[in-house]
Coordinates of C-alpha atoms in Angstrom, one line a residue:
M1 CA 11.4 -10.2 25.2
R2 CA 9.4 -11.8 28.0
D3 CA 7.0 -8.8 28.2
R4 CA 6.5 -8.9 24.4
R5 CA 5.4 -12.5 24.6
F6 CA 2.9 -11.7 27.4
A7 CA 1.6 -8.8 25.2
V8 CA 1.1 -11.1 22.3
T9 CA -0.7 -13.7 24.5
G10 CA -2.9 -10.9 25.9
R11 CA -3.9 -9.8 22.4
M12 CA -4.7 -13.4 21.4
L13 CA -6.9 -13.7 24.5
L14 CA -8.6 -10.4 23.7
W15 CA -9.3 -11.4 20.1
T16 CA -10.7 -14.8 21.4
L17 CA -13.1 -12.9 23.7
V18 CA -14.1 -10.5 20.9
G19 CA -14.8 -13.5 18.6
A20 CA -17.0 -15.0 21.3
V21 CA -18.9 -11.7 21.7
L22 CA -19.4 -11.4 17.9
L23 CA -20.8 -14.9 17.7
A24 CA -23.0 -14.4 20.7
T25 CA -24.5 -11.1 19.4
G26 CA -24.7 -12.1 15.7
L27 CA -22.3 -9.4 14.7
G28 CA -20.0 -11.6 12.7
G29 CA -21.7 -10.6 9.4
V30 CA -21.3 -7.0 10.3
A31 CA -17.6 -7.5 10.9
V32 CA -17.1 -9.2 7.6
W33 CA -19.0 -6.5 5.8
Q34 CA -17.1 -3.7 7.5
N35 CA -13.8 -5.4 6.6
T36 CA -14.6 -5.7 2.9
Y37 CA -13.1 -2.9 0.9
A38 CA -13.8 -1.4 -2.6
L39 CA -10.5 -2.6 -3.9
R40 CA -8.9 -5.2 -6.2
E41 CA -5.8 -6.4 -4.4
E42 CA -3.0 -8.2 -6.3
R43 CA -0.1 -10.0 -4.8
V44 CA 3.1 -8.7 -6.4
V45 CA 6.8 -9.5 -6.1
L46 CA 9.8 -7.3 -6.4
R47 CA 13.4 -8.5 -6.8
H48 CA 15.8 -6.0 -5.2
D49 CA 19.4 -6.4 -4.1
G50 CA 19.3 -10.1 -4.7
Q51 CA 16.2 -10.6 -2.5
Q52 CA 12.5 -11.0 -3.0
L53 CA 10.0 -8.6 -1.5
D54 CA 6.4 -9.6 -1.2
G55 CA 3.8 -6.9 -1.7
V56 CA 0.3 -5.8 -2.6
L57 CA -1.0 -3.6 -5.4
A58 CA -4.4 -2.3 -4.4
R59 CA -6.3 -0.9 -7.4
P60 CA -9.7 0.8 -7.6
E61 CA -12.6 -1.6 -7.7
T62 CA -13.6 -0.8 -11.3
G63 CA -11.8 0.4 -14.5
E64 CA -8.6 -0.6 -16.2
G65 CA -6.4 2.5 -15.5
P66 CA -3.9 3.7 -16.0
W67 CA -4.1 4.8 -12.4
G68 CA -2.1 7.2 -10.3
L69 CA -0.1 5.4 -7.7
V70 CA 0.8 5.9 -4.0
V71 CA 3.8 4.0 -2.9
F72 CA 3.9 3.3 0.8
V73 CA 7.0 3.7 3.0
H74 CA 6.6 2.1 6.4
G75 CA 7.6 3.4 9.8
D76 CA 9.6 1.5 12.3
G77 CA 9.1 -2.2 13.2
P78 CA 8.4 -5.4 11.3
V79 CA 5.6 -4.1 9.1
D80 CA 3.9 -6.2 6.5
A81 CA 2.4 -4.9 3.2
T82 CA -1.0 -4.2 4.7
H83 CA 0.2 -3.1 8.1
D84 CA -2.0 -5.8 9.6
T85 CA -4.8 -4.5 7.4
F86 CA -4.4 -0.9 9.0
Y87 CA -3.7 0.5 5.5
R88 CA -6.8 -0.9 3.8
P89 CA -9.2 1.9 4.7
L90 CA -6.6 4.4 3.4
W91 CA -6.1 2.5 0.2
E92 CA -9.9 2.5 -0.3
S93 CA -10.1 6.2 0.2
L94 CA -7.2 6.8 -2.3
A95 CA -8.9 4.4 -4.8
R96 CA -12.0 6.6 -4.8
A97 CA -9.8 9.5 -5.8
G98 CA -8.4 7.5 -8.7
Y99 CA -5.1 6.2 -7.2
A100 CA -3.9 2.7 -6.7
S101 CA -1.6 1.9 -3.7
L102 CA 1.6 -0.2 -3.7
S103 CA 3.1 -1.6 -0.5
F104 CA 5.8 -4.2 0.2
S105 CA 6.4 -6.2 3.4
K106 CA 9.7 -5.2 5.0
P107 CA 12.6 -7.6 4.5
G108 CA 12.2 -10.6 6.7
V109 CA 8.4 -9.9 7.3
G110 CA 5.8 -12.3 5.8
R111 CA 7.2 -13.8 2.6
S112 CA 9.8 -11.0 2.0
E113 CA 13.4 -12.1 2.2
G114 CA 16.2 -10.4 4.2
D115 CA 16.2 -8.6 7.5
W116 CA 14.9 -5.1 8.0
L117 CA 17.1 -4.6 11.0
E118 CA 20.1 -4.7 8.8
Q119 CA 18.9 -1.7 6.8
S120 CA 20.1 1.9 6.9
M121 CA 17.9 4.7 5.8
A122 CA 19.8 4.9 2.6
D123 CA 19.0 1.2 2.0
R124 CA 15.3 1.9 2.6
A125 CA 15.5 4.7 0.0
E126 CA 17.1 2.3 -2.5
E127 CA 14.3 -0.2 -1.9
T128 CA 11.7 2.5 -2.5
L129 CA 13.4 3.6 -5.7
A130 CA 13.3 0.0 -6.9
A131 CA 9.5 -0.1 -6.1
L132 CA 9.0 3.1 -8.1
A133 CA 10.9 1.7 -11.1
W134 CA 8.9 -1.5 -10.9
A135 CA 5.6 0.4 -10.8
R136 CA 6.5 2.7 -13.8
A137 CA 7.0 -0.4 -15.9
R138 CA 3.3 -1.4 -15.5
P139 CA 0.8 -0.4 -18.2
D140 CA -1.9 0.2 -15.6
V141 CA 0.1 2.8 -13.7
D142 CA 0.3 6.4 -14.9
G143 CA 4.0 7.3 -14.4
R144 CA 3.2 11.0 -14.3
R145 CA 1.0 10.6 -11.2
I146 CA 3.1 8.7 -8.7
G147 CA 3.7 9.8 -5.2
L148 CA 5.0 8.6 -1.8
W149 CA 3.1 8.1 1.5
G150 CA 5.3 7.6 4.5
A151 CA 5.0 7.6 8.2
S152 CA 7.2 8.3 11.2
Q153 CA 10.6 6.7 10.4
A154 CA 9.9 7.2 6.7
G155 CA 10.6 10.9 7.4
W156 CA 14.3 10.0 6.9
V157 CA 13.6 8.0 3.7
L158 CA 11.1 10.2 1.7
P159 CA 13.5 13.1 1.0
K160 CA 16.3 10.8 0.1
V161 CA 14.0 9.2 -2.5
A162 CA 12.9 12.6 -3.8
A163 CA 16.6 13.6 -4.3
R164 CA 17.0 10.7 -6.7
D165 CA 13.5 10.6 -8.4
K166 CA 12.5 13.9 -9.9
G167 CA 9.3 12.5 -11.4
L168 CA 7.4 12.3 -8.1
Q169 CA 4.0 14.1 -8.2
F170 CA 3.7 14.4 -4.4
V171 CA 4.8 13.3 -1.0
I172 CA 2.5 12.7 2.0
A173 CA 4.6 12.7 5.2
V174 CA 2.6 11.4 8.2
S175 CA 4.0 12.2 11.6
P176 CA 7.5 12.2 10.1
A177 CA 10.7 12.2 12.2
V178 CA 13.4 14.9 11.6
H179 CA 16.3 14.2 13.9
W180 CA 16.8 10.8 15.5
L181 CA 18.5 11.9 18.7
R182 CA 16.2 14.8 19.4
Q183 CA 13.2 12.7 18.7
G184 CA 14.5 10.0 21.0
R185 CA 14.7 12.5 23.9
Y186 CA 11.3 14.0 23.2
H187 CA 9.8 10.5 23.1
L188 CA 11.4 9.5 26.3
L189 CA 10.2 12.6 28.2
A190 CA 6.7 12.5 26.7
G191 CA 6.3 8.9 27.7
L192 CA 7.5 9.6 31.2
R193 CA 5.0 12.5 31.6
R194 CA 2.2 10.3 30.3
D195 CA 3.0 7.6 32.8
G196 CA 3.3 10.0 35.7
A197 CA 7.0 9.4 36.4
T198 CA 8.5 11.0 39.4
A199 CA 11.4 13.4 39.2
E200 CA 13.8 10.7 40.4
E201 CA 12.5 8.3 37.8
T202 CA 12.9 10.9 35.1
A203 CA 16.5 11.7 36.2
A204 CA 17.4 8.0 36.2
A205 CA 15.9 7.6 32.7
L206 CA 17.9 10.5 31.4
R207 CA 21.1 9.2 33.0
R208 CA 20.5 5.8 31.2
R209 CA 20.0 7.7 28.0
E210 CA 23.3 9.5 28.3
T211 CA 25.0 6.2 29.0
T212 CA 23.4 4.8 25.8
L213 CA 24.5 7.8 23.7
S214 CA 28.0 7.6 24.9
L215 CA 28.1 3.9 24.0
L216 CA 26.7 4.7 20.5
R217 CA 29.3 7.4 20.0
N218 CA 32.0 5.0 20.8
G219 CA 30.7 2.2 18.6
A220 CA 30.1 -0.2 21.5
S221 CA 28.9 -3.7 21.0
F222 CA 25.6 -5.1 22.3
E223 CA 27.5 -6.9 25.0
E224 CA 29.1 -3.7 26.1
Y225 CA 25.7 -2.0 26.1
R226 CA 24.2 -4.7 28.2
A227 CA 27.1 -4.6 30.7
A228 CA 26.7 -0.9 31.1
V229 CA 22.9 -0.6 31.5
G230 CA 22.1 -3.9 33.2
D231 CA 18.7 -5.1 32.2
P232 CA 18.5 -4.4 28.4
G233 CA 14.7 -4.6 28.4
D234 CA 13.4 -5.2 24.8
M235 CA 16.8 -4.3 23.3
T236 CA 18.3 -7.2 21.3
A237 CA 21.6 -7.5 19.5
A238 CA 20.0 -7.0 16.2
R239 CA 18.0 -3.9 17.3
W240 CA 21.2 -2.4 18.8
A241 CA 23.0 -2.9 15.5
F242 CA 20.1 -1.2 13.7
I243 CA 20.3 1.8 16.1
T244 CA 24.0 2.0 15.8
T245 CA 23.7 2.2 12.1
N246 CA 20.9 4.8 12.1
H247 CA 21.1 6.9 15.2
R248 CA 22.7 9.8 13.4
S249 CA 19.8 10.1 11.0
D250 CA 18.7 13.7 10.3
A251 CA 16.2 14.6 7.6
T252 CA 17.2 18.3 7.5
P253 CA 20.0 18.1 4.9
D254 CA 17.8 16.0 2.6
L255 CA 14.6 18.0 2.9
P256 CA 15.6 20.6 0.2
A257 CA 15.1 17.8 -2.4
L258 CA 11.4 18.2 -1.7
R259 CA 11.2 21.9 -2.7
G260 CA 9.9 21.2 -6.2
T261 CA 7.4 18.6 -5.0
R262 CA 3.9 19.0 -3.6
V263 CA 4.1 18.0 0.1
L264 CA 1.3 17.2 2.5
L265 CA 2.6 17.2 6.1
V266 CA 0.2 15.4 8.5
L267 CA 0.6 16.1 12.2
A268 CA -1.1 14.6 15.3
G269 CA -2.2 16.5 18.4
H270 CA -1.3 13.6 20.8
D271 CA 2.0 12.5 19.3
I272 CA 4.4 11.3 22.0
N273 CA 6.8 9.8 19.4
V274 CA 7.6 12.8 17.3
D275 CA 7.9 16.5 18.3
V276 CA 5.4 17.8 15.9
A277 CA 6.2 21.4 16.7
E278 CA 9.8 20.9 15.7
T279 CA 8.8 18.9 12.6
E280 CA 6.4 21.7 11.4
S281 CA 9.0 24.4 12.0
V282 CA 11.7 22.6 10.1
Y283 CA 9.4 21.8 7.1
R284 CA 8.1 25.4 7.0
R285 CA 11.6 26.8 7.1
I286 CA 13.0 24.6 4.3
L287 CA 10.1 24.1 2.0
P288 CA 8.3 26.9 0.1
A289 CA 4.8 27.7 1.3
S290 CA 3.5 27.3 -2.3
R291 CA 4.5 23.6 -2.2
L292 CA 3.7 22.7 1.4
E293 CA 0.3 21.9 2.9
V294 CA 0.1 21.2 6.6
A295 CA -2.8 19.2 8.1
H296 CA -3.4 19.1 11.9
Y297 CA -5.5 16.5 13.6
P298 CA -5.8 17.5 17.3
R299 CA -7.5 14.3 18.4
A300 CA -5.0 12.0 16.8
A301 CA -2.2 9.9 18.2
H302 CA 1.1 9.3 16.4
S303 CA -0.5 6.6 14.2
L304 CA -3.4 9.0 13.3
V305 CA -5.7 6.7 15.2
D306 CA -8.1 8.6 17.4
H307 CA -6.3 9.2 20.7
E308 CA -9.2 8.1 22.9
V309 CA -9.7 4.9 20.8
E310 CA -6.0 4.1 20.9
G311 CA -6.0 4.5 24.7
S312 CA -8.5 1.7 25.3
Q313 CA -7.6 -1.8 24.2
W314 CA -11.2 -2.8 24.1
R315 CA -12.3 0.2 22.0
L316 CA -9.3 -0.2 19.7
T317 CA -10.0 -3.9 19.1
L318 CA -13.8 -3.6 18.6
T319 CA -13.4 -0.6 16.3
A320 CA -10.8 -2.4 14.2
V321 CA -13.3 -5.3 13.9
L322 CA -16.6 -3.6 13.6
A323 CA -15.7 -0.1 12.1
P324 CA -12.1 -0.1 10.9
R325 CA -12.6 3.1 8.9
K326 CA -13.4 4.8 12.2
L327 CA -10.0 4.0 13.6
Y328 CA -8.4 7.1 12.1
A329 CA -9.0 10.6 13.4
A330 CA -12.0 12.3 12.0
G331 CA -11.5 13.7 8.5
F332 CA -8.1 12.0 7.9
L333 CA -9.2 9.5 5.2
A334 CA -11.2 12.0 3.2
D335 CA -8.5 14.6 3.5
Q336 CA -5.9 12.2 2.0
A337 CA -8.2 11.6 -1.0
R338 CA -8.9 15.3 -1.5
F339 CA -5.2 16.1 -1.5
V340 CA -4.4 13.7 -4.4
Q341 CA -7.5 14.5 -6.2
R342 CA -6.8 18.3 -6.1
L343 CA -3.4 17.6 -7.7
N344 CA -5.3 16.6 -10.9
G345 CA -7.7 19.5 -10.8
G346 CA -10.6 17.4 -9.5
G347 CA -13.2 18.2 -6.9
D348 CA -13.6 16.7 -3.5
A349 CA -13.5 12.9 -3.2
E350 CA -16.4 11.3 -1.4

């Protein structure tokens, strides 16, 4: 937790410096213009499981609909409805293709009630189904043109939703996870390679992982985990409970539910979180080629941000302020719009 506080402080200092640079160079107006989107955003509220979820419905800038709709399913972490504005360039691109976007803050984030760390993947699927039902009741939403967009951890949620909702027009799976435990090992080793870990450091990390897996198999408490591994790092009791609930997640048994749905699988060339080779292999094995489209972005990181931009805090911050649409890997935004537009027999989106 201490390191996280320092990271937040560092980001605050960086933003302060960026603000000073913008004022000094007269770029403040450019930043405002670049962060103004061709959207009409409406704050919306969903009641689900006795709790209130706070969200955003982002509609195209003109017209009255009814619009097609993309419902967003977040990855891991305390994500708010806009993903700290990261979603807005994507919403704008989808709006130009005739689709609105709907996104809710996770439980316990922003003004949403509850605690996302108490959720299972099945709970997240139920929440998404409630959002779909809410959306279909709106006159400005075309219930025949509703799909899901989900990233990373959403890979365990999307097929569960598709199994229950046969009216989905499409699913866009961005860097989706398949198997929690295999992904965890891949992520650990990829991070160690990136950081130049020695053989001894790698062996120690793998031993710690085996200890953790043994504790999970035995249903150990957080106190037992802490006693076994020593320094828990960023692990908290709440995070341990979340992992205990979800560490057996595997999308493979649920993926057949997507066989009748158009699926766009988006994969990044610099993904150290998800083994994209395994993900692509599993999706191609289970889903028919006629329903599956795979898009590769060799220069992208797991988040679909350009790898080189993500690797530099200064470049990342300045790009987010001065050219947020350039955060994503080249072609990604336009390709998302083209995919949904082609579903309706349209041409390429601008």
